[in-house]
PDB file of C-alpha atoms and ligand atoms in Angstrom:
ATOM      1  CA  UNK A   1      96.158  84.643  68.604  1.00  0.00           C
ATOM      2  CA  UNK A   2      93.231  82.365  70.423  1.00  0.00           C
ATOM      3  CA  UNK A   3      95.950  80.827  72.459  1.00  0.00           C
ATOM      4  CA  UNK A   4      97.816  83.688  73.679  1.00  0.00           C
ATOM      5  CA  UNK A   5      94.114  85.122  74.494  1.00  0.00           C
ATOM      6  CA  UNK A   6      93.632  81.571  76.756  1.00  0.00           C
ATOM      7  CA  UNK A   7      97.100  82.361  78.023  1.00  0.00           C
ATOM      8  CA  UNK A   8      96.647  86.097  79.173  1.00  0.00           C
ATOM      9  CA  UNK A   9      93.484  85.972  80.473  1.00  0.00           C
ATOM     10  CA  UNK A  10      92.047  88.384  82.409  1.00  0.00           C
ATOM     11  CA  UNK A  11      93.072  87.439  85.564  1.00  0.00           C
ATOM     12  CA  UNK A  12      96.532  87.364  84.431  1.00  0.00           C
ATOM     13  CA  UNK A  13      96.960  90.502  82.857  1.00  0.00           C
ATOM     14  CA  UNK A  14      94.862  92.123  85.898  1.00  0.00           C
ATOM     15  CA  UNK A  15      97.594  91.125  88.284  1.00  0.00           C
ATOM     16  CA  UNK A  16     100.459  91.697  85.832  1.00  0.00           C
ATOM     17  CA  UNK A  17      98.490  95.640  85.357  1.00  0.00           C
ATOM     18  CA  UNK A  18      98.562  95.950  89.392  1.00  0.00           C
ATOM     19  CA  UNK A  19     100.520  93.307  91.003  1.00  0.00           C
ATOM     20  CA  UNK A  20      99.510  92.869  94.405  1.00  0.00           C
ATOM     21  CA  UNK A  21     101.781  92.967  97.458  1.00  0.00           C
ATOM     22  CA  UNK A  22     104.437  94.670  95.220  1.00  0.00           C
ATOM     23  CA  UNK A  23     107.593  96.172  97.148  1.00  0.00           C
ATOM     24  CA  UNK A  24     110.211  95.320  99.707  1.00  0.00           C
ATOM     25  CA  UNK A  25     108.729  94.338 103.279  1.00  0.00           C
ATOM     26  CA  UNK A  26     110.311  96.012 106.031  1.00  0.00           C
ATOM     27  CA  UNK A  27     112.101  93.539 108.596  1.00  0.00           C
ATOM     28  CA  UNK A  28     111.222  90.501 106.747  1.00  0.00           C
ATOM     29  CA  UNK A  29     112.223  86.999 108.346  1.00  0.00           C
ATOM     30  CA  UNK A  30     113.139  85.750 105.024  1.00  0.00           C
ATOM     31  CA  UNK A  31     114.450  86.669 101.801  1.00  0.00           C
ATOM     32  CA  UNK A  32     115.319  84.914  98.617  1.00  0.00           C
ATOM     33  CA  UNK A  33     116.258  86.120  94.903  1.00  0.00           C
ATOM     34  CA  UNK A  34     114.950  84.038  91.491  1.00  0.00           C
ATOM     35  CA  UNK A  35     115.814  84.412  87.781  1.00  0.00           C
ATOM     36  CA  UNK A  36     114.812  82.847  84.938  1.00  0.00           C
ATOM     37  CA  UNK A  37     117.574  83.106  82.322  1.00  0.00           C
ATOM     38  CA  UNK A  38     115.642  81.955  79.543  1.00  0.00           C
ATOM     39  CA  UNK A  39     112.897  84.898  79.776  1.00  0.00           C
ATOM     40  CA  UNK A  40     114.832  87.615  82.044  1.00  0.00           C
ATOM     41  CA  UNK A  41     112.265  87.442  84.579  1.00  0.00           C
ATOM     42  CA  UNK A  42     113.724  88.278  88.065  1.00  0.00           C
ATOM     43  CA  UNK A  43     112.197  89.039  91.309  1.00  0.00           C
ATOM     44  CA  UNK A  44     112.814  89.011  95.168  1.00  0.00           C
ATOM     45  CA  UNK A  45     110.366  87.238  97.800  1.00  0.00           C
ATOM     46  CA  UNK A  46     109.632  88.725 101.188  1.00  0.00           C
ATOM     47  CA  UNK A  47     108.743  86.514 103.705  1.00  0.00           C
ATOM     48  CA  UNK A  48     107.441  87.547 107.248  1.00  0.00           C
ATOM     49  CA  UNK A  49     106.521  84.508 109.499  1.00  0.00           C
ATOM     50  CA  UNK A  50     105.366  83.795 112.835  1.00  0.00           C
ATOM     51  CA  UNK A  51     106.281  80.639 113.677  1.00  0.00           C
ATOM     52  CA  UNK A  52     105.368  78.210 110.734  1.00  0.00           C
ATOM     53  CA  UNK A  53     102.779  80.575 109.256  1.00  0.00           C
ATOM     54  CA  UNK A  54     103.187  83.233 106.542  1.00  0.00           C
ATOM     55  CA  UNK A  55     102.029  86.437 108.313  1.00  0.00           C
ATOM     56  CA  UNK A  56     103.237  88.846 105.190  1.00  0.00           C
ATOM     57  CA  UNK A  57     104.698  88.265 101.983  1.00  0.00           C
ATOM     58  CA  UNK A  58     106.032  90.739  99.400  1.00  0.00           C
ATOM     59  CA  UNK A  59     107.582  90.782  96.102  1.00  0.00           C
ATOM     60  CA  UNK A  60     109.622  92.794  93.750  1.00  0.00           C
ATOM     61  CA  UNK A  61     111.245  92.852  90.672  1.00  0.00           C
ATOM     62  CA  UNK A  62     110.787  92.722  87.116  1.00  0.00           C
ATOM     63  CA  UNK A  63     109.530  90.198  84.147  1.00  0.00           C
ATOM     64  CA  UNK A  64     106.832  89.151  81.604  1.00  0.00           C
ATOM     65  CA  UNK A  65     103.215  89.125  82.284  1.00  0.00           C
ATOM     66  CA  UNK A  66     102.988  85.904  83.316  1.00  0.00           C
ATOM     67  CA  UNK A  67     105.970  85.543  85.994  1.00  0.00           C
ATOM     68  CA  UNK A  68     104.677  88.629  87.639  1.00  0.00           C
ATOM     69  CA  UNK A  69     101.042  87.706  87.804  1.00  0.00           C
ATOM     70  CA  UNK A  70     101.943  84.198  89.150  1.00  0.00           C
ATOM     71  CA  UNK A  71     103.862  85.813  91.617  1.00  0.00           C
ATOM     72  CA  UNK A  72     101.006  88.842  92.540  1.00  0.00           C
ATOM     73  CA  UNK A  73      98.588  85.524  92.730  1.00  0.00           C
ATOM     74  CA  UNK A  74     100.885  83.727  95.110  1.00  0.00           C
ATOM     75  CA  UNK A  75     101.394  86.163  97.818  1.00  0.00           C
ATOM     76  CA  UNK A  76      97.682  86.132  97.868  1.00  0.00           C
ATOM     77  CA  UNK A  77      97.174  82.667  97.704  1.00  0.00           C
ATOM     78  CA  UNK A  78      99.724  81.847 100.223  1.00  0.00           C
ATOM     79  CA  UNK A  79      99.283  84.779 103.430  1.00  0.00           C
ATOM     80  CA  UNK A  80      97.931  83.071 106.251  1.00  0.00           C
ATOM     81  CA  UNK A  81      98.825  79.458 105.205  1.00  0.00           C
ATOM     82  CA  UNK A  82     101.754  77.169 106.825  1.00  0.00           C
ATOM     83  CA  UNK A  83     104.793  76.510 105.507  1.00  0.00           C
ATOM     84  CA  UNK A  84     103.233  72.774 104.963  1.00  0.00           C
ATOM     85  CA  UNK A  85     100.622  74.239 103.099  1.00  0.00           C
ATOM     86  CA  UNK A  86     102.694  76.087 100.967  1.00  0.00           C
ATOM     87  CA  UNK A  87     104.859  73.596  99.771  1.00  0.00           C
ATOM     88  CA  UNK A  88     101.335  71.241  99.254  1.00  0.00           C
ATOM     89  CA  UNK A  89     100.374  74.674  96.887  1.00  0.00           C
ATOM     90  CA  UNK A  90     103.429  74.602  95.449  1.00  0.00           C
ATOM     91  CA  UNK A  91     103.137  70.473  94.431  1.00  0.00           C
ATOM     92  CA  UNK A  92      99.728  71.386  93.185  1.00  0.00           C
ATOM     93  CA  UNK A  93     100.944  74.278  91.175  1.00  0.00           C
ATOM     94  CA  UNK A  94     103.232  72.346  89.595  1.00  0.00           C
ATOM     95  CA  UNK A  95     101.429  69.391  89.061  1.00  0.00           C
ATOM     96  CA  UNK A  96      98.898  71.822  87.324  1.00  0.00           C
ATOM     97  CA  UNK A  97     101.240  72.769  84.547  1.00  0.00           C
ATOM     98  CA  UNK A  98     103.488  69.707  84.325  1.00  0.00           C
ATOM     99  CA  UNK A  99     101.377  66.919  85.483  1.00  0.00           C
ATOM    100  CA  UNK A 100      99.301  64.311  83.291  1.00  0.00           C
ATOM    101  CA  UNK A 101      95.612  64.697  83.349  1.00  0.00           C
ATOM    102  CA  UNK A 102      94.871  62.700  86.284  1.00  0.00           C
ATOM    103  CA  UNK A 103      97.231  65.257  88.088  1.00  0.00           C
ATOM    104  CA  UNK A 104      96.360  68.066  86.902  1.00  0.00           C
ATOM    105  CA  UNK A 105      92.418  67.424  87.423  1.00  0.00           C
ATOM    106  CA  UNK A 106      93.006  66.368  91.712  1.00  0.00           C
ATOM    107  CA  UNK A 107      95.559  69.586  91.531  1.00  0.00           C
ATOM    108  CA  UNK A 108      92.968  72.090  90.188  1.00  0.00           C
ATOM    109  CA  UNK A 109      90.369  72.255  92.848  1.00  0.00           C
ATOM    110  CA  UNK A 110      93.343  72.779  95.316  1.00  0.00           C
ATOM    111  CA  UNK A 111      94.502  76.075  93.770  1.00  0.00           C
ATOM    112  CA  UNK A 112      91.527  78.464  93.301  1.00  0.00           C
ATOM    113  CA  UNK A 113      92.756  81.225  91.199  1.00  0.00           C
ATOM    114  CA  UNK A 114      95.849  80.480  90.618  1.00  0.00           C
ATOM    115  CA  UNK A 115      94.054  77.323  88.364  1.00  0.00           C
ATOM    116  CA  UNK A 116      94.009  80.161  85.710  1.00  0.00           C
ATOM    117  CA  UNK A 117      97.961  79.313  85.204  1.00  0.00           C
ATOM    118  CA  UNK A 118      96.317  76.271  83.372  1.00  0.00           C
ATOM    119  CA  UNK A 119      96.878  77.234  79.896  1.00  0.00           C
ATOM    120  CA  UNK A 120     101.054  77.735  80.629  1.00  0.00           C
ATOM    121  CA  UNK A 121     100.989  74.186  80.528  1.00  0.00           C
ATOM    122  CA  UNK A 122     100.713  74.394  76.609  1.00  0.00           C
ATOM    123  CA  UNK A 123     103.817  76.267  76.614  1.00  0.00           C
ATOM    124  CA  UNK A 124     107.011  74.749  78.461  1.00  0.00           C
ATOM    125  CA  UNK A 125     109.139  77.647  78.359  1.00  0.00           C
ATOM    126  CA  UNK A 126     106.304  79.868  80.379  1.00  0.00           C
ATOM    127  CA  UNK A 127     106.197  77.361  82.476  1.00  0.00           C
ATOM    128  CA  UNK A 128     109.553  78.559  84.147  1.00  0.00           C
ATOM    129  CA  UNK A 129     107.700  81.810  84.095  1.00  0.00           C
ATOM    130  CA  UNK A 130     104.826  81.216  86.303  1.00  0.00           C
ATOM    131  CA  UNK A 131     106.820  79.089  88.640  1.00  0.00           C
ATOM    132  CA  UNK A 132     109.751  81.259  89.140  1.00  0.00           C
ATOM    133  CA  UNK A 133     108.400  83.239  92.276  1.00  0.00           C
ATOM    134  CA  UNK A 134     106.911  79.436  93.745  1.00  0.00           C
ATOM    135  CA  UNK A 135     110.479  78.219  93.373  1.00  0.00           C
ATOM    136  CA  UNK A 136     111.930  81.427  94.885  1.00  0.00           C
ATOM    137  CA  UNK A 137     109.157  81.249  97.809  1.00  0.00           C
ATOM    138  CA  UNK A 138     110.394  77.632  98.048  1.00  0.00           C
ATOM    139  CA  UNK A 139     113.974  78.506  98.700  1.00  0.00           C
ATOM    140  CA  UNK A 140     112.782  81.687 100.892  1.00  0.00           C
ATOM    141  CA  UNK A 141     111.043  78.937 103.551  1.00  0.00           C
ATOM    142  CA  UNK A 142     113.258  76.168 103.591  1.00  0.00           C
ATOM    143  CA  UNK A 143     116.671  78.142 102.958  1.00  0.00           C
ATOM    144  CA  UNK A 144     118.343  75.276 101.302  1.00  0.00           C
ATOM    145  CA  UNK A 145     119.148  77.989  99.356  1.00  0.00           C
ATOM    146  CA  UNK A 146     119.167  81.629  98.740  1.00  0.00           C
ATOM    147  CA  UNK A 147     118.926  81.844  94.800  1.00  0.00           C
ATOM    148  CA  UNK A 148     116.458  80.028  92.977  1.00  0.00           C
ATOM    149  CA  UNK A 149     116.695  79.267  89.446  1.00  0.00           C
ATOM    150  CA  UNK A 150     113.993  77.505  87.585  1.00  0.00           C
ATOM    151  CA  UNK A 151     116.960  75.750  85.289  1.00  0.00           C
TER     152      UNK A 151
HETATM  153 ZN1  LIG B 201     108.888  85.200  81.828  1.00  0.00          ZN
END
């Protein structure tokens, strides 16, 4: 069980006990639905922006530990920031748990908390997990399209 400790840390299961920014936003500019098929994990993003900046962000829905953490961590990581900076969080994000080593040690410093989503990397299908709400944030901003999938 020493791995699945590293994986739920504290932060994690924190977040996953009280997910923050939890609920539908009213009069959001954006919307977008994600599912991961292989765990069941689905939620809905809330975006309110003003101009190219996230000025609110919400999220709802229902999953494992991990995809709602990652997604409690994003909204926090991600209110205030541009669209630009987003997607560069996302990259990093992504990088963190896919990435080789060089990657993953230039994306790390980038990402504050959400460097806690480390340990996913050990486990590719939990992967989808705690990049489901990035992808669905993703597809939110840029509307190239309104249901993300991790597949
Ligand atoms: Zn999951």
């Amino acid at each position: 069980m020493t791995v699945l400790t590293d994986l739920y840390q504290e932060v994690i299961l924190d977040h996953n006990r009280a997910p923050r920014n939890f609920g539908p936003l009213d009069h959001p500019d954006r919307t977008a639905n994600g599912h991961n098929p292989l765990c069941g994990d689905e939620l809905r993003v809330y975006v309110a922006l003003d101009g190219n900046t996230v000025t609110a962000i919400q999220f709802e829905g229902s999953g494992c530990a991990i995809s709602k953490a990652s997604a409690s961590l994003m909204t926090e990581a991600v209110k205030g920031k541009s669209t630009a900076e987003v997607d560069t969080m996302f990259r990093a994000f992504h990088d963190l748990m896919t990435g080789d080593p060089s990657v993953r040690e230039a994306a790390g410093p980038q990402l504050g908390k959400l460097a806690v989503f480390e340990g996913v990397r050990e486990f590719p299908i939990r992967v989808k997990c705690a990049t489901l709400a990035w992808h669905t944030l993703e597809a939110a901003l840029h509307e190239d399209a309104k249901v993300a999938s991790t597949e």
